[in-house]
Short mmCIF file of C-alpha atoms in Angstrom, two decimals:
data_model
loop_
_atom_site.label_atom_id
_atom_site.label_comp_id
_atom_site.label_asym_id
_atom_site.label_seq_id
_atom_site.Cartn_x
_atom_site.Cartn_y
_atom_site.Cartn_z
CA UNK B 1 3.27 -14.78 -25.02
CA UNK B 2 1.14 -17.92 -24.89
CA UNK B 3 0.94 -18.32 -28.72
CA UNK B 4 3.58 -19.97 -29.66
CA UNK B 5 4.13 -23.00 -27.09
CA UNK B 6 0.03 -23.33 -27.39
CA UNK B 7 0.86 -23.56 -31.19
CA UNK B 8 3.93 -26.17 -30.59
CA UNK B 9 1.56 -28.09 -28.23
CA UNK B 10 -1.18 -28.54 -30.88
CA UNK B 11 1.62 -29.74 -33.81
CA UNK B 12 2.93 -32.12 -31.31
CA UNK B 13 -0.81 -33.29 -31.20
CA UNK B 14 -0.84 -33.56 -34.68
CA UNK B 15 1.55 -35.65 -35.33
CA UNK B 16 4.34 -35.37 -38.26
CA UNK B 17 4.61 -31.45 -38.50
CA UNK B 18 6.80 -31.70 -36.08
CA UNK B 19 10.93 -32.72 -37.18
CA UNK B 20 12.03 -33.92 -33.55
CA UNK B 21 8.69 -36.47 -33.79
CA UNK B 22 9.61 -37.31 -37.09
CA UNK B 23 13.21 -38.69 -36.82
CA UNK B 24 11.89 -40.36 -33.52
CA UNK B 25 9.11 -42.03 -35.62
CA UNK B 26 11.32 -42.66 -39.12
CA UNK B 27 13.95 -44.91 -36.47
CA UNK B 28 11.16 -46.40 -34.26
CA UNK B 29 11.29 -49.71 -35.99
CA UNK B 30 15.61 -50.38 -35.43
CA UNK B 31 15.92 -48.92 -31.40
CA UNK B 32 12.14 -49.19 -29.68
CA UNK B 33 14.28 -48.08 -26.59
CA UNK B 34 15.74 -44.98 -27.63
CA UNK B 35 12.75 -44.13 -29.54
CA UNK B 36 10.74 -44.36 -25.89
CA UNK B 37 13.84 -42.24 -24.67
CA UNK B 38 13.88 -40.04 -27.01
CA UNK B 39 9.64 -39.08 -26.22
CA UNK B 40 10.15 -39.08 -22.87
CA UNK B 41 13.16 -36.54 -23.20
CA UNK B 42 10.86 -34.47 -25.50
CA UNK B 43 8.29 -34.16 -23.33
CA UNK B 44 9.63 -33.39 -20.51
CA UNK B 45 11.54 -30.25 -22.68
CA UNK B 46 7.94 -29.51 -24.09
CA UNK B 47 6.25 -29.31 -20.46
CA UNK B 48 9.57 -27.24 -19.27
CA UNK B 49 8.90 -24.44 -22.34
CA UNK B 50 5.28 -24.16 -21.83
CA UNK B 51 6.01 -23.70 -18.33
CA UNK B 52 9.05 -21.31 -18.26
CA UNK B 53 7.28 -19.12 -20.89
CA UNK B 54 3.97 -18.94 -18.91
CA UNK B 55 6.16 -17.23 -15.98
CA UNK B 56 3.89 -19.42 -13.59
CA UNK B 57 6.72 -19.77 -11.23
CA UNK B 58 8.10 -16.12 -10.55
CA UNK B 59 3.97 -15.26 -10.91
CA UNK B 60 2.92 -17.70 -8.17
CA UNK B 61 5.73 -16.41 -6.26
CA UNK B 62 4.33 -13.03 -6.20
CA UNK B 63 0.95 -14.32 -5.31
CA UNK B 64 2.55 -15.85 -2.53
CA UNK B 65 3.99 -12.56 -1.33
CA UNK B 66 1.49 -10.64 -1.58
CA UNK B 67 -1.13 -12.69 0.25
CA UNK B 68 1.47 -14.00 2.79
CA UNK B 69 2.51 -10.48 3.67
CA UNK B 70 -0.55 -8.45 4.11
CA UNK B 71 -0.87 -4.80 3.11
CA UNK B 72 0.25 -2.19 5.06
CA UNK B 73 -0.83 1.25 4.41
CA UNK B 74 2.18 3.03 6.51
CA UNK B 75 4.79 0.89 4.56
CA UNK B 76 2.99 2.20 1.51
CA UNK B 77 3.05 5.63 2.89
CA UNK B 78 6.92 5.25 3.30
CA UNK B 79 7.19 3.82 -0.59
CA UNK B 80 5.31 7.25 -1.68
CA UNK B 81 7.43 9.33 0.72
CA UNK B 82 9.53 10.53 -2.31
CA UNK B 83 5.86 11.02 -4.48
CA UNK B 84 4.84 13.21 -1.83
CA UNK B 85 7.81 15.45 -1.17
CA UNK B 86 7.73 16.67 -5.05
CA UNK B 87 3.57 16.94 -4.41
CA UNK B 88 3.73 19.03 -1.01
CA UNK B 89 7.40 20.74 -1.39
CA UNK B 90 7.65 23.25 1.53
CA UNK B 91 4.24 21.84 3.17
CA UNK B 92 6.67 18.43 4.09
CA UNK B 93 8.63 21.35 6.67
CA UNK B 94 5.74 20.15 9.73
CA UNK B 95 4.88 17.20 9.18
CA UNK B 96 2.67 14.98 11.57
CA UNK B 97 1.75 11.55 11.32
CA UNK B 98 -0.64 9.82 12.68
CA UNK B 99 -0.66 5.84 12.69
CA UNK B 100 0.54 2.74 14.07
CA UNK B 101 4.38 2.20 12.83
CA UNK B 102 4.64 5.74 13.28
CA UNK B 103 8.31 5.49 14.77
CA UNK B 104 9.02 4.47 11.03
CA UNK B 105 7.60 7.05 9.21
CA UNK B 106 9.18 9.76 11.88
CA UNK B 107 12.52 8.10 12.10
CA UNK B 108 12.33 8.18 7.75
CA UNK B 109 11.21 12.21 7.89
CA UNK B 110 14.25 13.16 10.47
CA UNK B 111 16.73 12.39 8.03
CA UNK B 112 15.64 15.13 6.16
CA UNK B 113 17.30 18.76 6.52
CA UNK B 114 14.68 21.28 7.54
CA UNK B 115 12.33 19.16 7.85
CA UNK B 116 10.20 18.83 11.67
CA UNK B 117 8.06 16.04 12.05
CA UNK B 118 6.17 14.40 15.34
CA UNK B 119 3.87 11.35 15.60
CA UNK B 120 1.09 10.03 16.93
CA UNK B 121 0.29 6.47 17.61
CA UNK B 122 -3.13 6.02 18.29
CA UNK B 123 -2.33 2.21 19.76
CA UNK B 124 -0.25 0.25 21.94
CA UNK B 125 3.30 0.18 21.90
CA UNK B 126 4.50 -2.61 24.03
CA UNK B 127 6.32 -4.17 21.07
CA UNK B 128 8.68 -0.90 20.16
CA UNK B 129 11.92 -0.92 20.01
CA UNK B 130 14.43 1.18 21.80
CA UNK B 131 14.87 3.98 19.13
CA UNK B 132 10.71 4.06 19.55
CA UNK B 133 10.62 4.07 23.18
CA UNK B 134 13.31 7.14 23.07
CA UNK B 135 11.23 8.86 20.69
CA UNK B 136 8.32 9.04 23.09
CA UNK B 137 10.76 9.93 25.83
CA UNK B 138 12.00 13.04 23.77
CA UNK B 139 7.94 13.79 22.89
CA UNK B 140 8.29 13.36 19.10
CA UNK B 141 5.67 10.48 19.59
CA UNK B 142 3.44 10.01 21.74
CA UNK B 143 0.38 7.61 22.17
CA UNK B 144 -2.75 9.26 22.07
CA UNK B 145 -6.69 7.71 21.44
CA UNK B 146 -7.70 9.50 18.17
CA UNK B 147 -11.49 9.30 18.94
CA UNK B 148 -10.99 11.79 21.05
CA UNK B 149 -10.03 15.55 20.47
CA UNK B 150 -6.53 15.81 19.22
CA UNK B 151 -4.22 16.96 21.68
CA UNK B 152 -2.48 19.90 19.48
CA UNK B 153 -3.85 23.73 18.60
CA UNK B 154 -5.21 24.80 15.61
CA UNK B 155 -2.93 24.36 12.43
CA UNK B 156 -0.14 23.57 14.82
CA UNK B 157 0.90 21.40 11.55
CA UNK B 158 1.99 22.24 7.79
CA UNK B 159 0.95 18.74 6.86
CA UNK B 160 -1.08 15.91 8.24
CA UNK B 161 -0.23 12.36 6.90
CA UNK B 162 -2.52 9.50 8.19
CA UNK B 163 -2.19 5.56 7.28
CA UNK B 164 -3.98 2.41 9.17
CA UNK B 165 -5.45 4.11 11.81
CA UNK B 166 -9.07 5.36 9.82
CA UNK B 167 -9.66 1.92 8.77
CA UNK B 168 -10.28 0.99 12.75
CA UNK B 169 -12.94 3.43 13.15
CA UNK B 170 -16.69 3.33 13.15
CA UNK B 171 -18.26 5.99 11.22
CA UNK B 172 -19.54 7.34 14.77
CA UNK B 173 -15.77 7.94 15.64
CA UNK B 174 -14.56 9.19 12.06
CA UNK B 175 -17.38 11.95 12.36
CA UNK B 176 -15.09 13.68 15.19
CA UNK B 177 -11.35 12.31 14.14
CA UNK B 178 -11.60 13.67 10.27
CA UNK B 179 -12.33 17.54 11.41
CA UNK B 180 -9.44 17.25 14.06
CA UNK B 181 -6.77 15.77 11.21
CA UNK B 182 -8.42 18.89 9.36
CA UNK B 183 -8.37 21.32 12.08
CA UNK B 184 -4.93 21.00 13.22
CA UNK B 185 -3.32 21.12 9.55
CA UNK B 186 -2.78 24.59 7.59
CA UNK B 187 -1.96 22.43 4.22
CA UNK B 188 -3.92 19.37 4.02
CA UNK B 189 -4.34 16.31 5.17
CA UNK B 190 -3.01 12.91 3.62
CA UNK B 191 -4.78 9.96 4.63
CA UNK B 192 -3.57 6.18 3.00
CA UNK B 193 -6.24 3.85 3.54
CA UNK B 194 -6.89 -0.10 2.46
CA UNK B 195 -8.91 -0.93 -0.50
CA UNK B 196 -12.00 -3.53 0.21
CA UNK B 197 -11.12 -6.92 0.32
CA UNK B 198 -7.35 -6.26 1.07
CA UNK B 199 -5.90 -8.15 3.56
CA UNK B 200 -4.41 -6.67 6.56
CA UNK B 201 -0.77 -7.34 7.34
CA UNK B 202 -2.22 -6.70 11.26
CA UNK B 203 -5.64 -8.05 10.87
CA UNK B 204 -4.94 -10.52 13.49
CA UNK B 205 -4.61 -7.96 16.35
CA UNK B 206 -7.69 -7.51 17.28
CA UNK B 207 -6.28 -6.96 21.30
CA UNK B 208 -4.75 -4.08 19.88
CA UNK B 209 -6.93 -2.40 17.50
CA UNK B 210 -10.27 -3.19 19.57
CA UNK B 211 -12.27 -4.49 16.15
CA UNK B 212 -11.13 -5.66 12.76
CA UNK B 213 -10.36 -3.07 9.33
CA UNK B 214 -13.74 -1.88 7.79
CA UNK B 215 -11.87 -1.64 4.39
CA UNK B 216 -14.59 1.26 2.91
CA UNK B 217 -14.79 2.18 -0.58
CA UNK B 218 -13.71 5.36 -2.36
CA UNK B 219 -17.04 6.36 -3.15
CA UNK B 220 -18.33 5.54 0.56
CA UNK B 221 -14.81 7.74 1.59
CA UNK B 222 -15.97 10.35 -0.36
CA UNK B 223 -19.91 10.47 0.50
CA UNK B 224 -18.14 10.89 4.13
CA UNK B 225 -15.71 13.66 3.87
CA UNK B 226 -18.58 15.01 2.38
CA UNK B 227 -20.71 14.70 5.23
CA UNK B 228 -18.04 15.85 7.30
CA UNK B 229 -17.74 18.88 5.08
CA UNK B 230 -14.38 18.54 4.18
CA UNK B 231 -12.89 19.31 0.47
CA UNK B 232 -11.17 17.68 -1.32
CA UNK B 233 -7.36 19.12 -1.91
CA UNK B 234 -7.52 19.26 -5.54
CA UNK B 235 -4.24 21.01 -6.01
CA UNK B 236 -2.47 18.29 -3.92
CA UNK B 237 -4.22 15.70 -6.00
CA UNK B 238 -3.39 16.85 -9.04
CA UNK B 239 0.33 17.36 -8.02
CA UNK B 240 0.41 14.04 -6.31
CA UNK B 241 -0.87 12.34 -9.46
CA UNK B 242 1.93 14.01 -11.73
CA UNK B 243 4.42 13.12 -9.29
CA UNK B 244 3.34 9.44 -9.31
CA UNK B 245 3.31 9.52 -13.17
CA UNK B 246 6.72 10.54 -13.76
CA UNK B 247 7.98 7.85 -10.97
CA UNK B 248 5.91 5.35 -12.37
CA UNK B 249 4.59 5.05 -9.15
CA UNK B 250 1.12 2.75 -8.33
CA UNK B 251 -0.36 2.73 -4.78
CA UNK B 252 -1.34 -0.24 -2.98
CA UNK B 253 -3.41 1.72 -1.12
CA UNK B 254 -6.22 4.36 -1.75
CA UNK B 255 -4.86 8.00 -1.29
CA UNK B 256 -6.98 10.70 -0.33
CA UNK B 257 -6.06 14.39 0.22
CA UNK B 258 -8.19 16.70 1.99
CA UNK B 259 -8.51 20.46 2.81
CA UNK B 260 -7.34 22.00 6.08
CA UNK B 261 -10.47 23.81 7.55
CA UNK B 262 -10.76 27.36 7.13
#
C-alpha cells in the first residue's frame, strides 16, 4: 500500500520524470508567481496522498481508542456471548457469572428464553444503577468475597463464566477460588482474563479492588490450573475455537475453559 506514493515521492525527488513538475518548470521563466503557486499547490496534494493512503488518521484514531478506553474482560465476555452459546448449547440453560459488571452480563443472559442465570459480584456496588440494585433485591446478584468458599452447593450451576475478577487475586487466594468456580459447575468453567501488559479500563480503583491486575501469562495460567488440578475442557475449547472461526471472532482477552470437578 506504501509503494506507490513512496515511488511518486522519490520521482518528485528526481526531478523531470514527473509531467506536473515539468510544465511547472517548461513556464517558470514567463509567470515566477504561478510557477511558486503551482509547487506549493503540488505539494501540499503530494503530502495529502501519502498521508490519506498511509491510513495514519483512522489508524491513530484506533490507537487512541484503544489506549484511552482500557480493556475490559466482561465487555469482552458480552462481545463472545453469541461465540459461546453455539460452543456450550444447552450448558448456557444455568448460567452463573462471576465478576464485577455482572448486572450486565445477567441483564444480557435474561433476555434469553430458557435460559436461568444469577451473578456474583465479588466487589462493591455503590455505583449501580437501579435495574442493579433490584437485581440484588430479587437475589439474582448478590455481592459475595470470592476468596472465600462460594456460597452455592455442589454443581448448583450448568455453566460458570468468570471475567475481571481472577486478575485481582494473589496466587494464595486463586489456590481456593479456582476449585470453588470448579466445584460448583457440572459443565465447565469459563474464565476471560487480561493479557500482560494490557491496560485496565478499572486499573485506577484500587479502593475497590484492594491491589492492582497481576495480568499473568497463559503459560503461568496453565502451570496453575495445573497445580490446582484442574483440566482443561478440551471439548469446550475446541467448540469455542470453531465457533470463533466461523464468526470471525478475535478475543481481546485470554479465554480459558476448565473442567468441572468430578
Amino acid at each position: 500500500m506504501s509503494r506507490r506514493p513512496t515511488s511518486l515521492a522519490r520521482r518528485l525527488a528526481d526531478g523531470g520524470s514527473v509531467p506536473f513538475v515539468e510544465s511547472v518548470q517548461s513556464k517558470a521563466h514567463t509567470s515566477p508567481l504561478l510557477s511558486i503557486g503551482l509547487l506549493v499547490v503540488g505539494a501540499i496534494l503530494l503530502v495529502g496522498y501519502l498521508y490519506s493512503n498511509s491510513g495514519g488518521s483512522s489508524s491513530y484514531g484506533e490507537a487512541v481508542s484503544k489506549i484511552g478506553g482500557g480493556i475490559s474482560c466482561t465487555q469482552e465476555l458480552l462481545r463472545a456471548m453469541p461465540v459461546l452459546k453455539k460452543a456450550y448449547g444447552d450448558s448456557m440453560r444455568k448460567v452463573l457469572h462471576v465478576g464485577p459488571e455482572t448486572c450486565s452480563v445477567v441483564s444480557e443472559l435474561l433476555k434469553e428464553e430458557d435460559t436461568e442465570v444469577w451473578g456474583m459480584e465479588p466487589y462493591d456496588l455503590d455505583d449501580s444503577t437501579a435495574k442493579c440494585k433490584s437485581l440484588v433485591r430479587k437475589g439474582i446478584v448478590r455481592v459475595a468475597d470470592i476468596k472465600f468458599p462460594l456460597p452455592y452447593k455442589a454443581k448448583s450451576f450448568s455453566l460458570i463464566m468468570v471475567s475481571d475478577a481472577l486478575d485481582y487475586l494473589s496466587p494464595r487466594y486463586l489456590n481456593k477460588t479456582l476449585p470453588e468456580l470448579a466445584r460448583v459447575s457440572s459443565n465447565g468453567v469459563v474464565v476471560f482474563t487480561g493479557y500482560p501488559g494490557q491496560q485496565r479500563a478499572k486499573v485506577a480503583e484500587l479502593s475497590k479492588f484492594g491491589r492492582p491486575a497481576k495480568l499473568r501469562s497463559s503459560s503461568w495460567w496453565i502451570r496453575y490450573f495445573f497445580q490446582c488440578k484442574l483440566e482443561e475442557n478440551e471439548s469446550g475449547t475446541k467448540k469455542f475455537e470453531q465457533a470463533s472461526e466461523k464468526r470471525s471472532y478475535k478475543p481481546a482477552c485470554q479465554v480459558f475453559h476448565l473442567k468441572s470437578l468430578p
